[in-house]
Coordinates of N, CA and C in Angstrom, one line a residue:
M774 N 0.8 -1.2 0.0 CA 0.0 0.0 0.0 C 0.8 1.3 0.0
K775 N 2.2 1.1 0.2 CA 3.0 2.3 0.2 C 3.3 2.8 -1.2
L776 N 3.2 1.9 -2.2 CA 3.6 2.3 -3.6 C 2.7 3.4 -4.1
P777 N 1.4 3.5 -3.9 CA 0.6 4.6 -4.5 C 1.0 6.0 -3.8
A778 N 1.3 5.9 -2.5 CA 1.7 7.1 -1.8 C 3.1 7.6 -2.2
L779 N 3.9 6.6 -2.5 CA 5.3 7.0 -3.0 C 5.2 7.6 -4.4
A780 N 4.3 7.0 -5.2 CA 4.1 7.6 -6.6 C 3.6 9.0 -6.5
I781 N 2.6 9.3 -5.6 CA 2.0 10.6 -5.5 C 3.1 11.6 -5.0
A782 N 3.8 11.2 -4.0 CA 4.9 12.1 -3.4 C 6.0 12.3 -4.5
T783 N 6.3 11.3 -5.2 CA 7.3 11.5 -6.3 C 6.8 12.5 -7.4
A784 N 5.6 12.3 -7.8 CA 5.0 13.2 -8.8 C 4.9 14.6 -8.3
F785 N 4.5 14.8 -7.0 CA 4.4 16.1 -6.5 C 5.8 16.8 -6.4
A786 N 6.8 16.0 -5.9 CA 8.2 16.5 -5.8 C 8.8 16.8 -7.2
L787 N 8.5 16.0 -8.2 CA 8.9 16.3 -9.6 C 8.2 17.6 -10.1
G788 N 7.0 17.8 -9.7 CA 6.3 19.0 -10.1 C 6.9 20.2 -9.5
I789 N 7.3 20.1 -8.2 CA 8.0 21.2 -7.5 C 9.4 21.5 -8.2
A790 N 10.1 20.4 -8.6 CA 11.4 20.5 -9.2 C 11.2 21.2 -10.6
C791 N 10.2 20.9 -11.3 CA 9.9 21.5 -12.6 C 9.5 23.0 -12.4
G792 N 8.8 23.3 -11.3 CA 8.4 24.6 -11.0 C 9.5 25.5 -10.6
L793 N 10.6 24.9 -10.1 CA 11.8 25.7 -9.8 C 12.7 26.0 -11.0
N794 N 12.3 25.4 -12.1 CA 13.1 25.6 -13.4 C 13.0 27.1 -13.7
L795 N 14.1 27.7 -14.2 CA 14.2 29.1 -14.5 C 13.2 29.5 -15.6
A796 N 12.9 28.5 -16.5 CA 12.0 28.9 -17.6 C 10.6 29.1 -17.1
L797 N 10.2 28.5 -16.0 CA 8.9 28.7 -15.4 C 8.8 29.8 -14.3
T798 N 9.9 30.1 -13.7 CA 9.9 31.1 -12.6 C 9.5 32.5 -13.1
H799 N 9.8 32.8 -14.3 CA 9.5 34.1 -14.8 C 8.0 34.3 -15.0
R800 N 7.3 33.1 -15.1 CA 5.8 33.1 -15.2 C 5.1 32.9 -13.9
A801 N 5.9 32.8 -12.8 CA 5.3 32.5 -11.5 C 4.3 33.5 -11.0
S802 N 4.5 34.8 -11.4 CA 3.6 35.9 -10.9 C 2.4 36.0 -11.8
S803 N 2.3 35.3 -12.9 CA 1.1 35.4 -13.8 C -0.1 34.6 -13.2
H804 N -1.1 35.3 -12.9 CA -2.3 34.6 -12.4 C -3.0 33.8 -13.5
R805 N -2.9 34.1 -14.7 CA -3.4 33.3 -15.8 C -2.7 32.0 -15.9
F806 N -1.4 32.0 -15.7 CA -0.6 30.7 -15.8 C -1.0 29.8 -14.6
I807 N -1.2 30.4 -13.4 CA -1.6 29.6 -12.3 C -3.0 29.0 -12.5
A808 N -3.9 29.8 -13.0 CA -5.2 29.4 -13.3 C -5.2 28.2 -14.3
F809 N -4.3 28.4 -15.4 CA -4.2 27.3 -16.4 C -3.7 26.0 -15.7
L810 N -2.7 26.1 -14.8 CA -2.2 24.9 -14.2 C -3.3 24.3 -13.3
L811 N -4.0 25.0 -12.6 CA -5.1 24.5 -11.7 C -6.2 23.9 -12.6
C812 N -6.6 24.5 -13.6 CA -7.6 23.9 -14.5 C -7.1 22.7 -15.2
S813 N -5.8 22.7 -15.6 CA -5.3 21.4 -16.2 C -5.2 20.3 -15.2
A814 N -4.9 20.6 -14.0 CA -4.8 19.6 -12.9 C -6.2 19.0 -12.7
A815 N -7.2 19.9 -12.6 CA -8.6 19.5 -12.4 C -9.1 18.6 -13.6
T816 N -8.7 19.0 -14.8 CA -9.1 18.3 -16.0 C -8.5 16.9 -16.0
S817 N -7.2 16.8 -15.7 CA -6.5 15.5 -15.7 C -7.1 14.6 -14.5
L818 N -7.5 15.2 -13.4 CA -8.1 14.5 -12.4 C -9.5 13.9 -12.8
L819 N -10.3 14.7 -13.5 CA -11.5 14.2 -14.1 C -11.3 13.1 -15.1
I820 N -10.3 13.3 -16.0 CA -10.0 12.2 -16.9 C -9.6 10.9 -16.2
G821 N -8.8 11.1 -15.1 CA -8.4 9.9 -14.3 C -9.6 9.2 -13.7
I822 N -10.6 10.0 -13.2 CA -11.8 9.4 -12.7 C -12.6 8.7 -13.7
V823 N -12.7 9.2 -14.9 CA -13.4 8.6 -16.0 C -12.7 7.3 -16.4
F824 N -11.4 7.3 -16.5 CA -10.7 6.0 -16.8 C -10.8 5.0 -15.7
A825 N -10.8 5.5 -14.4 CA -11.0 4.5 -13.3 C -12.4 3.9 -13.3
W826 N -13.4 4.7 -13.7 CA -14.7 4.2 -13.8 C -14.9 3.2 -14.9
R827 N -14.1 3.3 -16.0 CA -14.1 2.4 -17.1 C -13.1 1.2 -16.9
S828 N -12.6 1.1 -15.7 CA -11.6 0.1 -15.3 C -10.3 0.1 -16.1
R829 N -9.9 1.2 -16.5 CA -8.6 1.4 -17.2 C -7.6 2.0 -16.1
V830 N -7.1 1.1 -15.3 CA -6.3 1.5 -14.1 C -5.0 2.2 -14.5
A831 N -4.3 1.7 -15.5 CA -3.0 2.3 -15.9 C -3.2 3.8 -16.4
A832 N -4.2 4.0 -17.2 CA -4.5 5.3 -17.7 C -5.0 6.2 -16.6
A833 N -5.8 5.7 -15.6 CA -6.2 6.5 -14.5 C -5.0 6.9 -13.6
G834 N -4.1 6.0 -13.4 CA -2.9 6.3 -12.6 C -2.0 7.3 -13.2
L835 N -1.9 7.2 -14.6 CA -1.1 8.2 -15.3 C -1.7 9.6 -15.2
A836 N -3.0 9.7 -15.4 CA -3.7 10.9 -15.3 C -3.6 11.5 -13.8
S837 N -3.7 10.6 -12.8 CA -3.5 11.1 -11.5 C -2.1 11.6 -11.2
L838 N -1.1 10.9 -11.7 CA 0.3 11.4 -11.5 C 0.5 12.7 -12.2
L839 N -0.1 12.9 -13.4 CA 0.0 14.1 -14.1 C -0.7 15.3 -13.3
C840 N -1.8 15.0 -12.7 CA -2.5 15.9 -11.9 C -1.6 16.4 -10.7
W841 N -1.0 15.4 -10.0 CA -0.1 15.8 -8.9 C 1.1 16.6 -9.3
G842 N 1.6 16.2 -10.5 CA 2.8 17.0 -11.0 C 2.4 18.5 -11.3
M843 N 1.2 18.7 -11.9 CA 0.7 20.0 -12.2 C 0.5 20.8 -10.9
L844 N -0.1 20.1 -9.9 CA -0.3 20.7 -8.6 C 1.0 21.1 -7.9
G845 N 2.1 20.4 -8.1 CA 3.4 20.7 -7.6 C 3.9 22.0 -8.3
V846 N 3.8 22.1 -9.6 CA 4.2 23.3 -10.3 C 3.4 24.5 -9.9
A847 N 2.1 24.3 -9.7 CA 1.2 25.4 -9.3 C 1.6 25.8 -7.8
A848 N 1.9 24.9 -7.0 CA 2.3 25.2 -5.6 C 3.5 26.1 -5.6
V849 N 4.5 25.8 -6.4 CA 5.7 26.6 -6.5 C 5.4 28.0 -7.0
C850 N 4.5 28.1 -8.0 CA 4.2 29.4 -8.6 C 3.4 30.2 -7.6
I851 N 2.5 29.6 -6.8 CA 1.7 30.3 -5.8 C 2.7 30.8 -4.7
Q852 N 3.6 30.0 -4.3 CA 4.6 30.4 -3.3 C 5.5 31.6 -3.7
E853 N 5.7 31.7 -5.0 CA 6.6 32.7 -5.5 C 5.9 34.0 -5.8
Q854 N 4.6 34.1 -5.4 CA 3.9 35.4 -5.7 C 4.5 36.5 -4.8
P855 N 4.7 37.7 -5.4 CA 5.2 38.8 -4.7 C 4.2 39.3 -3.7
R856 N 4.8 39.9 -2.6 CA 4.0 40.6 -1.6 C 3.4 41.8 -2.1
R857 N 2.2 42.2 -1.5 CA 1.6 43.5 -1.9 C 2.5 44.6 -1.5
G858 N 2.3 45.8 -2.1 CA 3.1 47.0 -1.8 C 2.8 47.5 -0.5
D859 N 1.6 47.3 0.1 CA 1.2 47.9 1.4 C 1.4 46.9 2.5
H860 N 2.0 45.7 2.2 CA 2.3 44.7 3.2 C 3.3 45.3 4.2
I861 N 3.1 45.0 5.5 CA 4.0 45.6 6.5 C 5.5 45.3 6.2
L862 N 5.8 44.1 5.8 CA 7.2 43.7 5.5 C 7.7 44.5 4.3
S863 N 6.8 44.7 3.3 CA 7.3 45.5 2.1 C 7.5 47.0 2.6
L864 N 6.7 47.5 3.5 CA 7.0 48.9 4.0 C 8.3 48.9 4.8
V865 N 8.6 47.9 5.5 CA 9.9 47.9 6.3 C 11.0 47.8 5.3
D866 N 10.9 46.9 4.3 CA 12.0 46.7 3.3 C 12.2 48.0 2.5
A867 N 11.2 48.7 2.2 CA 11.3 50.0 1.5 C 11.8 51.1 2.3
G868 N 11.9 51.0 3.6 CA 12.4 52.0 4.5 C 11.3 53.0 4.9
K869 N 10.0 52.7 4.6 CA 8.9 53.6 4.9 C 8.5 53.5 6.4
I870 N 8.9 52.4 7.0 CA 8.7 52.2 8.5 C 10.0 51.8 9.1
N871 N 10.2 52.3 10.3 CA 11.4 51.9 11.0 C 11.0 51.2 12.3
L872 N 11.4 49.9 12.4 CA 10.9 49.1 13.5 C 11.8 49.4 14.8
K873 N 12.7 50.3 14.8 CA 13.6 50.5 15.9 C 12.9 51.4 17.0
S874 N 11.8 52.0 16.6 CA 11.0 52.8 17.6 C 9.6 52.3 17.8
P875 N 9.0 52.6 18.9 CA 7.6 52.2 19.1 C 6.7 52.9 18.1
L876 N 5.7 52.1 17.5 CA 4.8 52.6 16.6 C 3.4 52.2 17.0
R877 N 2.4 53.0 16.5 CA 1.0 52.7 16.8 C 0.5 51.9 15.6
Y878 N 0.1 50.6 15.9 CA -0.5 49.7 14.9 C -2.0 49.7 15.1
Y879 N -2.7 49.7 14.0 CA -4.2 49.6 14.0 C -4.5 48.3 13.2
G880 N -5.5 47.6 13.8 CA -5.9 46.3 13.2 C -7.1 45.8 13.8
R881 N -7.4 44.5 13.4 CA -8.5 43.8 13.9 C -8.0 42.4 14.4
L882 N -8.6 41.9 15.5 CA -8.1 40.6 15.9 C -8.5 39.5 14.9
A883 N -7.6 38.7 14.5 CA -7.8 37.7 13.5 C -8.6 36.5 14.1
D884 N -8.3 36.2 15.4 CA -9.0 35.1 16.1 C -9.1 35.4 17.6
E885 N -9.6 34.5 18.3 CA -9.8 34.7 19.7 C -8.4 34.8 20.4
P886 N -8.3 35.7 21.4 CA -7.0 35.8 22.2 C -6.7 34.4 22.8
E887 N -5.4 34.1 22.7 CA -4.9 32.9 23.2 C -4.4 33.0 24.7
K888 N -4.9 32.2 25.6 CA -4.5 32.3 27.0 C -3.2 31.5 27.1
L889 N -2.2 32.2 27.6 CA -0.9 31.7 27.8 C -0.5 31.7 29.3
P890 N 0.4 30.8 29.7 CA 0.7 30.8 31.2 C 1.2 32.1 31.7
W891 N 1.8 32.9 30.9 CA 2.4 34.2 31.3 C 1.5 35.4 30.9
G892 N 0.4 35.2 30.3 CA -0.5 36.3 29.9 C -1.4 35.9 28.8
A893 N -1.4 36.7 27.7 CA -2.3 36.5 26.6 C -1.5 36.7 25.3
G894 N -2.0 36.1 24.2 CA -1.4 36.2 22.9 C -2.5 36.6 21.9
Y895 N -2.2 37.6 21.1 CA -3.2 38.1 20.1 C -2.6 38.1 18.7
N896 N -3.4 37.7 17.8 CA -3.0 37.8 16.3 C -3.8 38.9 15.7
V897 N -3.1 39.9 15.3 CA -3.8 41.1 14.8 C -3.6 41.2 13.3
E898 N -4.7 41.4 12.6 CA -4.6 41.6 11.1 C -4.6 43.1 10.9
L899 N -3.5 43.6 10.4 CA -3.2 45.1 10.4 C -4.0 45.7 9.2
F900 N -4.4 47.0 9.5 CA -4.9 47.8 8.4 C -4.2 49.2 8.4
G901 N -3.3 49.5 9.3 CA -2.6 50.7 9.3 C -1.6 50.9 10.4
V902 N -0.7 51.8 10.2 CA 0.3 52.1 11.2 C 0.6 53.6 11.2
D903 N 0.9 54.2 12.4 CA 1.3 55.6 12.5 C 2.8 55.6 12.5
F904 N 3.4 56.4 11.6 CA 4.9 56.5 11.6 C 5.2 58.0 11.3
E905 N 6.0 58.6 12.2 CA 6.4 60.0 12.1 C 5.2 60.9 11.9
G906 N 4.1 60.7 12.7 CA 3.0 61.5 12.6 C 2.0 61.4 11.5
S907 N 2.2 60.4 10.6 CA 1.3 60.2 9.5 C 0.8 58.7 9.5
F908 N -0.4 58.5 9.0 CA -1.0 57.2 9.0 C -0.6 56.6 7.6
L909 N -0.1 55.4 7.7 CA 0.2 54.6 6.5 C -0.7 53.4 6.4
P910 N -1.5 53.2 5.4 CA -2.3 51.9 5.2 C -1.3 50.8 5.1
A911 N -1.6 49.7 5.8 CA -0.7 48.5 5.9 C -1.6 47.3 5.9
S912 N -1.1 46.2 5.4 CA -1.7 44.9 5.5 C -0.7 43.9 6.1
G913 N -1.2 42.8 6.4 CA -0.3 41.8 7.0 C -0.7 41.5 8.4
G914 N 0.2 40.9 9.2 CA -0.2 40.5 10.6 C 0.8 40.9 11.6
L915 N 0.4 40.9 12.8 CA 1.2 41.2 14.0 C 0.9 40.3 15.1
R916 N 1.8 39.6 15.6 CA 1.6 38.7 16.7 C 2.0 39.5 18.0
L917 N 1.0 39.7 18.9 CA 1.2 40.6 20.0 C 1.1 39.7 21.3
G918 N 2.0 39.9 22.2 CA 2.0 39.2 23.5 C 1.8 40.2 24.6
Y919 N 0.9 39.8 25.6 CA 0.7 40.6 26.8 C 1.2 39.8 28.0
I920 N 2.1 40.3 28.7 CA 2.6 39.6 29.9 C 1.9 40.2 31.1
A921 N 1.2 39.3 31.8 CA 0.5 39.7 33.0 C 1.4 40.0 34.2
R922 N 1.2 41.1 34.8 CA 2.0 41.5 36.0 C 1.0 41.8 37.1
P923 N 1.4 41.5 38.3 CA 0.5 41.8 39.4 C 0.1 43.2 39.7
E924 N 1.1 44.1 39.4 CA 0.8 45.6 39.6 C 0.0 46.2 38.6
H925 N -0.2 45.6 37.4 CA -0.9 46.2 36.3 C -2.2 45.4 36.1
P926 N -3.3 46.1 35.8 CA -4.6 45.3 35.6 C -4.4 44.5 34.3
G927 N -5.2 43.5 34.2 CA -5.2 42.6 33.0 C -5.7 43.3 31.8
P928 N -5.5 42.7 30.6 CA -6.0 43.3 29.4 C -7.5 43.3 29.3
L929 N -8.0 44.2 28.5 CA -9.4 44.2 28.2 C -9.9 42.9 27.6
T930 N -11.2 42.6 27.8 CA -11.8 41.4 27.2 C -12.0 41.7 25.8
L931 N -11.3 41.0 24.9 CA -11.4 41.2 23.5 C -11.8 39.9 22.8
H932 N -12.4 40.0 21.7 CA -12.9 38.8 20.9 C -12.5 39.0 19.5
A933 N -12.5 37.9 18.7 CA -12.2 37.9 17.3 C -13.0 39.0 16.6
G934 N -12.4 39.8 15.7 CA -13.1 40.8 14.9 C -13.1 42.1 15.6
D935 N -12.7 42.2 16.8 CA -12.6 43.5 17.5 C -11.5 44.4 17.0
S936 N -11.7 45.7 16.8 CA -10.7 46.6 16.4 C -9.8 46.9 17.5
I937 N -8.5 47.1 17.2 CA -7.5 47.3 18.3 C -6.5 48.3 17.8
A938 N -6.0 49.1 18.7 CA -4.9 50.0 18.4 C -3.9 49.8 19.5
V939 N -2.7 49.6 19.1 CA -1.7 49.2 20.1 C -0.4 50.0 19.9
L940 N 0.2 50.5 20.9 CA 1.5 51.2 20.8 C 2.6 50.3 21.3
T941 N 3.4 49.8 20.4 CA 4.4 48.8 20.8 C 5.6 48.9 19.8
K942 N 6.7 48.3 20.3 CA 7.9 48.2 19.5 C 7.9 46.8 18.9
A943 N 7.8 46.7 17.6 CA 7.7 45.4 16.9 C 9.0 44.9 16.5
K944 N 9.2 43.6 16.3 CA 10.4 43.1 15.7 C 10.0 41.8 14.9
L945 N 10.8 41.5 14.0 CA 10.6 40.3 13.1 C 10.7 39.1 14.0
P946 N 9.9 38.1 13.8 CA 10.0 36.8 14.6 C 11.3 36.1 14.4
Q947 N 11.7 35.3 15.4 CA 13.0 34.6 15.3 C 13.0 33.6 14.2
V948 N 11.9 32.9 14.0 CA 11.8 31.9 13.0 C 10.9 32.3 11.9
F949 N 11.2 33.5 11.3 CA 10.4 34.0 10.3 C 10.4 33.2 9.0
R950 N 9.2 32.7 8.6 CA 9.1 31.9 7.4 C 9.9 30.7 7.3
D951 N 10.1 30.1 8.5 CA 10.9 28.8 8.5 C 9.9 27.8 9.2
E952 N 9.2 27.1 8.3 CA 8.1 26.2 8.8 C 8.7 25.0 9.6
G953 N 10.0 24.7 9.3 CA 10.6 23.5 9.9 C 11.2 23.9 11.3
A954 N 11.3 25.1 11.6 CA 12.0 25.5 12.9 C 11.1 25.2 14.1
F955 N 11.7 25.0 15.2 CA 11.0 24.7 16.5 C 10.2 25.9 16.9
D956 N 8.9 25.8 17.2 CA 8.0 26.9 17.6 C 8.0 26.9 19.1
R957 N 8.9 27.7 19.6 CA 9.0 27.9 21.1 C 7.7 28.3 21.7
R958 N 7.0 29.3 21.1 CA 5.8 29.8 21.7 C 4.7 28.7 21.8
A959 N 4.5 28.0 20.7 CA 3.5 26.9 20.8 C 3.8 25.9 21.8
Y960 N 5.1 25.5 22.0 CA 5.5 24.5 23.0 C 5.3 25.0 24.4
L961 N 5.6 26.3 24.6 CA 5.5 26.9 26.0 C 4.0 27.1 26.3
S962 N 3.2 27.3 25.3 CA 1.7 27.5 25.6 C 1.1 26.2 26.0
K963 N 1.6 25.1 25.7 CA 1.1 23.8 26.1 C 1.6 23.2 27.4
V964 N 2.7 23.8 27.9 CA 3.3 23.4 29.1 C 2.5 23.7 30.3

């Protein structure tokens, strides 16, 4: 039973390898090319279903592998999409925002606040930031932590979708865009 899973993983990996080809990477930002890949994958999947229904297993397997390969190429193209110009990281890279000083961030809570042993954690979906006295529209996210202290009152009761404005000094996460890295915060929240 491991052979079909191995074939699917191999087809997907070969699709990723083809997607990393320089001839395809210049088309990675094309939404039409990605739509073409996804439609082709769906078509080959439907063809595979028709062949499987008619008991042509070899043709159905080939269509399925072709579908997984196209999905691998589409995955690479989707991952290579450029960030929006108003994304918070694009603003930092362009020098329009300096993270070395505290800034006022405006946003909306993306989900319910997370109760942590040391306080609370908030995921904020940004819509703007004040920098040098002017408001800049911004998109992206901000992970905000509140450390409970006995001398300070607790945070307000907030729920998902509530608007929030916070004055804080932000920094890039330690494991930024590294999905394989150890997530210290998730581990500590379960302890």
